[in-house]
Amino acid sequence: MEGHDVGNELARSVNHPDSAEEPGSSSLACEHYGSPQQEVTATMRRNDNYLPVPGEEKSLDVDFVNTKDTSDESIPMKNRYADDGSPLYPRQGPYFSDGQRRVDYVLTYHIQKPNSIRRQSSRFGDNNFIRRLWRSLNIRSRGAEAQPKEDPEIAAQEQRTDYHEDDKRFRREEFEENIRETGLELEMDERTNIPGIGFMKVHAPWNVLCREAEFMKLKMPTKKSYEVKQGSNLVEKIRLFIHKVTAPLHPEVDPNRPQSVKFLSHPFSREKQHLFDLSDRDKFFDSKTRSSIVYEVLKRTRCTRATYSMAYRPFGNSSTDGSVNRITSLLANGVYTSAYPLHDGDIEGANAEPNDRKLLYEQWASYSFFYKYQPIGLIRKYFGEKVGLYFAWLGVYTQMLIPAAIVGVIVFLYGCATVDDNIPSMEICDPRHNITMCPLCDRACSYWKLVTACGTARASHLFDNPATVFFSIFMALWAVLFMEHWKRRQMRLNYIWDLTGFGEEEQEEHKDHNRAEYEFRVMRKTIRKENPTLKREESEKVKVKLTCTDRLPAYLTTVVTMVFMIVVTFAIVFGVILYRISIKAALHMSTYSDQSNIRATVKGTAAVINLVVIIILDEVYGAIARWLTTLEVPKTDKSFEDRLIFKTFILKFVNAFTPIVYLAFFRGRLVGRPGNYLYVVGSYRMEECAHAGCLMELCIQLCITMLGKQLIQNNLFEIGIPKLKKLLRRRKSDLDSKQEEELNRSLHRHEKDHILGPFVGLSPEYMEMIIQFGMVTLFVASFPLAPLFALLNNIIEIRLDAKKFVMELRRPIAAKAKDIGIWYNLLRGLSKVAVIVNAFVISFTSDFIPRLVYQYMFSVDGTMHGFVNHTLSYFNVSEFQPGTDPLQPLHLGYSVEICRYKDYREPPWSSTPYELSKEFWVVLAARLAFVVVFQNVVMLMSDFVDWLIPDIPKDISLQIHKEKILMVELFMKEEQGKRLAARDNHNQDNCNSPSSANQSPPRPRSRPASHANCC
């Protein structure tokens, strides 16, 4: 009770700065500011209605919210706690303590305890005793200054900490004062179940919501509605038929809402409130809109007070200084620790009331609904357009993977069905063909029989068959159809969500919110360039901004670092190559290893090593990309996001696809020939492909990389890391499960949301899907099952992301977006590059072109018989370089004089031994011709499909035109009603005026009824 009285007295002194000052308050203020510069700052703070609060009184549970005169009605200052510490008003749900005003936004900050309380808190558990003790010490300190009895260095360090915390507190108080001047209402809550954290709850009253909605040009539904008529063309009829067939797959989120009725939307205006249905003001602005309005107000609110760390400048540019201390800067500097809107309510428990979050949890964030469509409308309503567009795009991408996966499985089954009829693999597996192959490595490897490669040859046919070419063309057209389908779907969502008019005007309005780092750099540049001889007005006219010269060191650092990281990636891939070479030689020299499985062992282990390296470097490159982007100091959040996405994409794309590109296009081509091999790093001989080509090894690498990234990086990390963190928190906590459940039940909504993880943006989600899209399209000729694996992963990914957004993350700020931004350009670029890559994979990596050339140019009977012998060249073993011949030349049981190797070269008995033969040049010409023809044909077909399908569905364009006509009619009717009302008022005034009564003119024979009875 005693502490409570002290708190009320102190609150009255803060709320009435003109009242009589306590004796000794001036000396207390001097204790906080030791230097003259700090004394000036302290004087400035007192002149701005701030009374310095002694450090001993900072821990008192007093509401310091209202520092203005009590006549300000934007926030009623009432004590929220009774004498016994219990709340005067019940707090249920996301509301203020009065249970009426909704919490639209929450700011959290760190509560700093006084030093002596921190030292004694471990020995005294009675909080009331500590408060009484420090109250007595406070009274004594006002009479006489206590002598320090501790290490002066420690005392100075603690004093500097107090300065820093006092600076944060003063900046919070001024910022909150400026918030209240905008009309927002605040409520402080420091008696929480989370120690060391204070909460500032923000509420936007109706007048603020209307004002800001008009300023932000928010489109709100009007009373006017119209019937949405479906299109009558064939495409729309097919779409409606599919919609009716798949009706059971749609989630049951709003069954009472008619699907064929749409309300006209118009930017909100206080002058035209009669156009909108304001019968229920609490529901007119939903929670998503309310929080976004509050966030826009917070972004515009400035804190202009100078900090202790800033130099005192009498001619400082106050506008520049103030722009630094917006909410983003206050968060970056630790003045506030976090800022977030609240979730609508609980999702589990008997007391959980129906809300949108619970509905999303039941109908969306559940693995049992994996076969259903997503409630995109409800997602947009709860999380905003930007998040809604991401999940809509992910849903379209997953749906489009279904036909690609089906065709890929058919291609794979075709390879399985025709493997026994494949003549080249039958010739390799035929033991009657006594073909002796040259050693695969120097010294350790010996001669080997071609028949031992039978399994590899048969497996290669599963992915390297004539159907692969068809599948590559199909996937190129599939990518174009996917992009066109998404553009039409995006346009339909823009119409449904009333974003058709959301364009450059709205985006320009948000470009003035510069990032805190940019404004801080501008302020530092202003301080360096400022001339004290200039007048204040002249200094404010000089607009300072960061130029390319200012950013040049950062740009050079970015280029050098990214080139270095790419070189590191190449070096790691080269290291894996050396691992394969050395392990292969070591296994061949080993007497205990299974010689027949050496190649498979080396392939598998190398692919796993590549996967582990890719996963590790992905995390490293993500951090490096963010650091480089921060160095460049982008001006706006959009610029920061675009630059970060570009850097991250380049680094992660190179990291993921460098091993695959090496296997597809470089392995086996920089080898040389027997007797003249190419060596690297001394005695390491470059790798050769198997006789069936490198396509099988490429398939293995793609399969392990794709499955590993999806299972480990995308799913296991997203599921396992949060559960591991939760487990560690439970182990550190002394509470058992029942106590923890009871504590969780006692937490309020803002406390529960504070425990959740912060929302870091959609870039990580998009990035993993873009890399997957590259895996599906770029090398699909070597791995037809890639769309199937991507489909299975995305079915899980959608529900996993849904559960994460609904249960594990704080609610993000609702951001408007008309499209998916830079990600669409990346997708379109990948789809174009995929055509070229697949053309080179088919022509150079697979044996499709050599088989075609042999069958139609060199085959005697027009069949594939003799193709294997045609692709093998001869080598005289006596021409091995010294020290490279096998250590066991009689490994096969007989002496070998001629061995074979895969290449098109002249035999040793020709006039030009070991030179490239004419067959090589014919095959090379055919390969290049195929690349040119394939690329141009597929590109032409893609452009034709792009031209054939309109970006905007015809029914949507008609409905948009109809909306414009209806809106014009509505305003014309309104203007006509205003004119009639004005004319009636004018005639009524004329009838009631004295002049008209005295000078009664003759009545006309006929007049309107409304004028007949005016006299």
PDB file of C-alpha atoms in Angstrom, residues 428-575:
ATOM      1  CA  ILE A 428      27.032 -54.878 -73.276  1.00  0.00           C
ATOM      2  CA  CYS A 429      25.459 -57.612 -71.150  1.00  0.00           C
ATOM      3  CA  ASP A 430      26.178 -60.355 -73.685  1.00  0.00           C
ATOM      4  CA  PRO A 431      29.147 -62.407 -72.330  1.00  0.00           C
ATOM      5  CA  ARG A 432      29.914 -63.634 -75.846  1.00  0.00           C
ATOM      6  CA  HIS A 433      31.232 -60.169 -76.680  1.00  0.00           C
ATOM      7  CA  ASN A 434      34.737 -60.580 -75.284  1.00  0.00           C
ATOM      8  CA  ILE A 435      35.600 -56.852 -75.098  1.00  0.00           C
ATOM      9  CA  THR A 436      38.544 -55.910 -72.877  1.00  0.00           C
ATOM     10  CA  MET A 437      38.524 -52.309 -71.628  1.00  0.00           C
ATOM     11  CA  CYS A 438      41.514 -50.138 -70.709  1.00  0.00           C
ATOM     12  CA  PRO A 439      42.215 -49.410 -67.005  1.00  0.00           C
ATOM     13  CA  LEU A 440      40.186 -46.668 -65.332  1.00  0.00           C
ATOM     14  CA  CYS A 441      43.138 -45.398 -63.287  1.00  0.00           C
ATOM     15  CA  ASP A 442      46.934 -45.609 -63.361  1.00  0.00           C
ATOM     16  CA  ARG A 443      48.842 -48.495 -61.787  1.00  0.00           C
ATOM     17  CA  ALA A 444      46.209 -49.596 -59.262  1.00  0.00           C
ATOM     18  CA  CYS A 445      43.488 -50.370 -61.814  1.00  0.00           C
ATOM     19  CA  SER A 446      43.770 -53.233 -64.228  1.00  0.00           C
ATOM     20  CA  TYR A 447      41.990 -54.296 -67.407  1.00  0.00           C
ATOM     21  CA  TRP A 448      38.279 -55.104 -67.064  1.00  0.00           C
ATOM     22  CA  LYS A 449      35.505 -56.726 -69.066  1.00  0.00           C
ATOM     23  CA  LEU A 450      32.747 -54.593 -70.581  1.00  0.00           C
ATOM     24  CA  VAL A 451      30.180 -57.106 -69.408  1.00  0.00           C
ATOM     25  CA  THR A 452      30.747 -55.939 -65.819  1.00  0.00           C
ATOM     26  CA  ALA A 453      29.030 -52.651 -66.749  1.00  0.00           C
ATOM     27  CA  CYS A 454      25.805 -54.485 -67.589  1.00  0.00           C
ATOM     28  CA  GLY A 455      23.884 -53.190 -64.547  1.00  0.00           C
ATOM     29  CA  THR A 456      24.884 -49.586 -65.190  1.00  0.00           C
ATOM     30  CA  ALA A 457      23.903 -49.854 -68.858  1.00  0.00           C
ATOM     31  CA  ARG A 458      20.463 -51.262 -68.070  1.00  0.00           C
ATOM     32  CA  ALA A 459      19.860 -48.630 -65.371  1.00  0.00           C
ATOM     33  CA  SER A 460      20.925 -45.860 -67.730  1.00  0.00           C
ATOM     34  CA  HIS A 461      18.261 -46.886 -70.215  1.00  0.00           C
ATOM     35  CA  LEU A 462      15.578 -46.133 -67.619  1.00  0.00           C
ATOM     36  CA  PHE A 463      16.428 -42.441 -67.957  1.00  0.00           C
ATOM     37  CA  ASP A 464      18.176 -42.314 -71.327  1.00  0.00           C
ATOM     38  CA  ASN A 465      15.627 -43.411 -73.897  1.00  0.00           C
ATOM     39  CA  PRO A 466      13.725 -41.780 -76.796  1.00  0.00           C
ATOM     40  CA  ALA A 467      10.905 -40.772 -74.429  1.00  0.00           C
ATOM     41  CA  THR A 468      13.331 -38.475 -72.612  1.00  0.00           C
ATOM     42  CA  VAL A 469      13.400 -36.089 -75.565  1.00  0.00           C
ATOM     43  CA  PHE A 470       9.622 -35.927 -75.599  1.00  0.00           C
ATOM     44  CA  PHE A 471       9.607 -35.306 -71.847  1.00  0.00           C
ATOM     45  CA  SER A 472      12.093 -32.448 -72.187  1.00  0.00           C
ATOM     46  CA  ILE A 473       9.877 -30.748 -74.779  1.00  0.00           C
ATOM     47  CA  PHE A 474       6.850 -31.383 -72.587  1.00  0.00           C
ATOM     48  CA  MET A 475       8.516 -29.827 -69.525  1.00  0.00           C
ATOM     49  CA  ALA A 476       9.552 -26.744 -71.511  1.00  0.00           C
ATOM     50  CA  LEU A 477       5.925 -26.216 -72.553  1.00  0.00           C
ATOM     51  CA  TRP A 478       4.812 -27.098 -69.014  1.00  0.00           C
ATOM     52  CA  ALA A 479       6.921 -24.260 -67.614  1.00  0.00           C
ATOM     53  CA  VAL A 480       5.278 -21.790 -70.008  1.00  0.00           C
ATOM     54  CA  LEU A 481       1.798 -23.074 -69.175  1.00  0.00           C
ATOM     55  CA  PHE A 482       2.583 -22.805 -65.471  1.00  0.00           C
ATOM     56  CA  MET A 483       3.651 -19.183 -65.834  1.00  0.00           C
ATOM     57  CA  GLU A 484       0.561 -18.326 -67.905  1.00  0.00           C
ATOM     58  CA  HIS A 485      -1.743 -20.151 -65.509  1.00  0.00           C
ATOM     59  CA  TRP A 486      -0.243 -18.262 -62.587  1.00  0.00           C
ATOM     60  CA  LYS A 487      -0.640 -14.894 -64.322  1.00  0.00           C
ATOM     61  CA  ARG A 488      -4.325 -15.595 -64.898  1.00  0.00           C
ATOM     62  CA  ARG A 489      -4.785 -16.860 -61.357  1.00  0.00           C
ATOM     63  CA  GLN A 490      -2.992 -13.793 -60.009  1.00  0.00           C
ATOM     64  CA  MET A 491      -5.250 -11.503 -62.029  1.00  0.00           C
ATOM     65  CA  ARG A 492      -8.325 -13.309 -60.728  1.00  0.00           C
ATOM     66  CA  LEU A 493      -7.112 -12.856 -57.149  1.00  0.00           C
ATOM     67  CA  ASN A 494      -6.449  -9.177 -57.812  1.00  0.00           C
ATOM     68  CA  TYR A 495     -10.054  -8.818 -58.898  1.00  0.00           C
ATOM     69  CA  ILE A 496     -11.448 -10.756 -55.934  1.00  0.00           C
ATOM     70  CA  TRP A 497      -9.219  -8.913 -53.447  1.00  0.00           C
ATOM     71  CA  ASP A 498      -9.889  -5.480 -54.999  1.00  0.00           C
ATOM     72  CA  LEU A 499      -6.272  -4.950 -56.016  1.00  0.00           C
ATOM     73  CA  THR A 500      -6.918  -4.052 -59.648  1.00  0.00           C
ATOM     74  CA  GLY A 501      -6.390  -0.374 -58.858  1.00  0.00           C
ATOM     75  CA  PHE A 502      -3.444  -0.997 -56.564  1.00  0.00           C
ATOM     76  CA  GLY A 503      -0.517   0.294 -58.561  1.00  0.00           C
ATOM     77  CA  GLU A 504       2.231   2.818 -58.629  1.00  0.00           C
ATOM     78  CA  GLU A 505       0.321   5.526 -56.727  1.00  0.00           C
ATOM     79  CA  GLU A 506      -0.083   3.394 -53.621  1.00  0.00           C
ATOM     80  CA  GLN A 507       3.465   2.076 -53.902  1.00  0.00           C
ATOM     81  CA  GLU A 508       4.871   5.610 -54.227  1.00  0.00           C
ATOM     82  CA  GLU A 509       3.180   6.607 -50.979  1.00  0.00           C
ATOM     83  CA  HIS A 510       5.172   4.010 -49.054  1.00  0.00           C
ATOM     84  CA  LYS A 511       8.557   4.866 -50.554  1.00  0.00           C
ATOM     85  CA  ASP A 512       9.176   7.701 -48.103  1.00  0.00           C
ATOM     86  CA  HIS A 513       9.628   5.246 -45.229  1.00  0.00           C
ATOM     87  CA  ASN A 514      13.382   4.900 -45.400  1.00  0.00           C
ATOM     88  CA  ARG A 515      15.265   2.209 -43.540  1.00  0.00           C
ATOM     89  CA  ALA A 516      16.812   3.093 -40.193  1.00  0.00           C
ATOM     90  CA  GLU A 517      20.343   2.198 -41.328  1.00  0.00           C
ATOM     91  CA  TYR A 518      20.049   4.452 -44.364  1.00  0.00           C
ATOM     92  CA  GLU A 519      18.843   7.396 -42.316  1.00  0.00           C
ATOM     93  CA  PHE A 520      21.597   6.864 -39.742  1.00  0.00           C
ATOM     94  CA  ARG A 521      24.209   6.948 -42.489  1.00  0.00           C
ATOM     95  CA  VAL A 522      22.613  10.098 -43.912  1.00  0.00           C
ATOM     96  CA  MET A 523      22.731  11.664 -40.454  1.00  0.00           C
ATOM     97  CA  ARG A 524      26.434  10.825 -40.079  1.00  0.00           C
ATOM     98  CA  LYS A 525      27.132  12.282 -43.500  1.00  0.00           C
ATOM     99  CA  THR A 526      25.180  15.398 -42.543  1.00  0.00           C
ATOM    100  CA  ILE A 527      27.231  15.797 -39.379  1.00  0.00           C
ATOM    101  CA  ARG A 528      30.485  15.524 -41.333  1.00  0.00           C
ATOM    102  CA  LYS A 529      29.394  17.984 -44.028  1.00  0.00           C
ATOM    103  CA  GLU A 530      27.620  20.477 -41.798  1.00  0.00           C
ATOM    104  CA  ASN A 531      29.158  23.965 -41.640  1.00  0.00           C
ATOM    105  CA  PRO A 532      28.661  25.649 -38.231  1.00  0.00           C
ATOM    106  CA  THR A 533      28.829  29.081 -39.888  1.00  0.00           C
ATOM    107  CA  LEU A 534      25.647  28.407 -41.863  1.00  0.00           C
ATOM    108  CA  LYS A 535      22.347  29.425 -40.483  1.00  0.00           C
ATOM    109  CA  ARG A 536      19.833  26.812 -39.460  1.00  0.00           C
ATOM    110  CA  GLU A 537      17.491  27.630 -42.376  1.00  0.00           C
ATOM    111  CA  GLU A 538      20.306  27.268 -44.898  1.00  0.00           C
ATOM    112  CA  SER A 539      21.490  23.973 -43.438  1.00  0.00           C
ATOM    113  CA  GLU A 540      17.997  22.507 -43.602  1.00  0.00           C
ATOM    114  CA  LYS A 541      17.704  23.387 -47.301  1.00  0.00           C
ATOM    115  CA  VAL A 542      20.652  21.136 -48.144  1.00  0.00           C
ATOM    116  CA  LYS A 543      19.210  17.675 -48.849  1.00  0.00           C
ATOM    117  CA  VAL A 544      21.778  15.019 -48.094  1.00  0.00           C
ATOM    118  CA  LYS A 545      21.553  11.524 -49.527  1.00  0.00           C
ATOM    119  CA  LEU A 546      23.871   8.600 -50.134  1.00  0.00           C
ATOM    120  CA  THR A 547      25.419   8.568 -53.595  1.00  0.00           C
ATOM    121  CA  CYS A 548      27.184   5.847 -55.564  1.00  0.00           C
ATOM    122  CA  THR A 549      30.478   7.265 -54.342  1.00  0.00           C
ATOM    123  CA  ASP A 550      29.410   6.710 -50.755  1.00  0.00           C
ATOM    124  CA  ARG A 551      28.422   3.145 -51.556  1.00  0.00           C
ATOM    125  CA  LEU A 552      31.445   2.372 -53.756  1.00  0.00           C
ATOM    126  CA  PRO A 553      33.428   0.569 -51.006  1.00  0.00           C
ATOM    127  CA  ALA A 554      30.379  -1.565 -50.228  1.00  0.00           C
ATOM    128  CA  TYR A 555      29.854  -2.381 -53.915  1.00  0.00           C
ATOM    129  CA  LEU A 556      33.511  -3.387 -54.315  1.00  0.00           C
ATOM    130  CA  THR A 557      33.266  -5.521 -51.182  1.00  0.00           C
ATOM    131  CA  THR A 558      30.131  -7.184 -52.546  1.00  0.00           C
ATOM    132  CA  VAL A 559      31.692  -8.020 -55.913  1.00  0.00           C
ATOM    133  CA  VAL A 560      34.940  -9.320 -54.404  1.00  0.00           C
ATOM    134  CA  THR A 561      33.152 -11.353 -51.731  1.00  0.00           C
ATOM    135  CA  MET A 562      30.676 -12.942 -54.132  1.00  0.00           C
ATOM    136  CA  VAL A 563      33.427 -13.837 -56.611  1.00  0.00           C
ATOM    137  CA  PHE A 564      35.431 -15.311 -53.753  1.00  0.00           C
ATOM    138  CA  MET A 565      32.433 -17.343 -52.545  1.00  0.00           C
ATOM    139  CA  ILE A 566      31.832 -18.691 -56.055  1.00  0.00           C
ATOM    140  CA  VAL A 567      35.505 -19.635 -56.305  1.00  0.00           C
ATOM    141  CA  VAL A 568      35.184 -21.385 -52.931  1.00  0.00           C
ATOM    142  CA  THR A 569      32.252 -23.366 -54.322  1.00  0.00           C
ATOM    143  CA  PHE A 570      34.292 -24.401 -57.367  1.00  0.00           C
ATOM    144  CA  ALA A 571      37.199 -25.365 -55.108  1.00  0.00           C
ATOM    145  CA  ILE A 572      34.976 -27.559 -52.955  1.00  0.00           C
ATOM    146  CA  VAL A 573      33.570 -29.297 -56.042  1.00  0.00           C
ATOM    147  CA  PHE A 574      37.134 -29.828 -57.259  1.00  0.00           C
ATOM    148  CA  GLY A 575      37.988 -31.282 -53.865  1.00  0.00           C
TER     149      GLY A 575
END
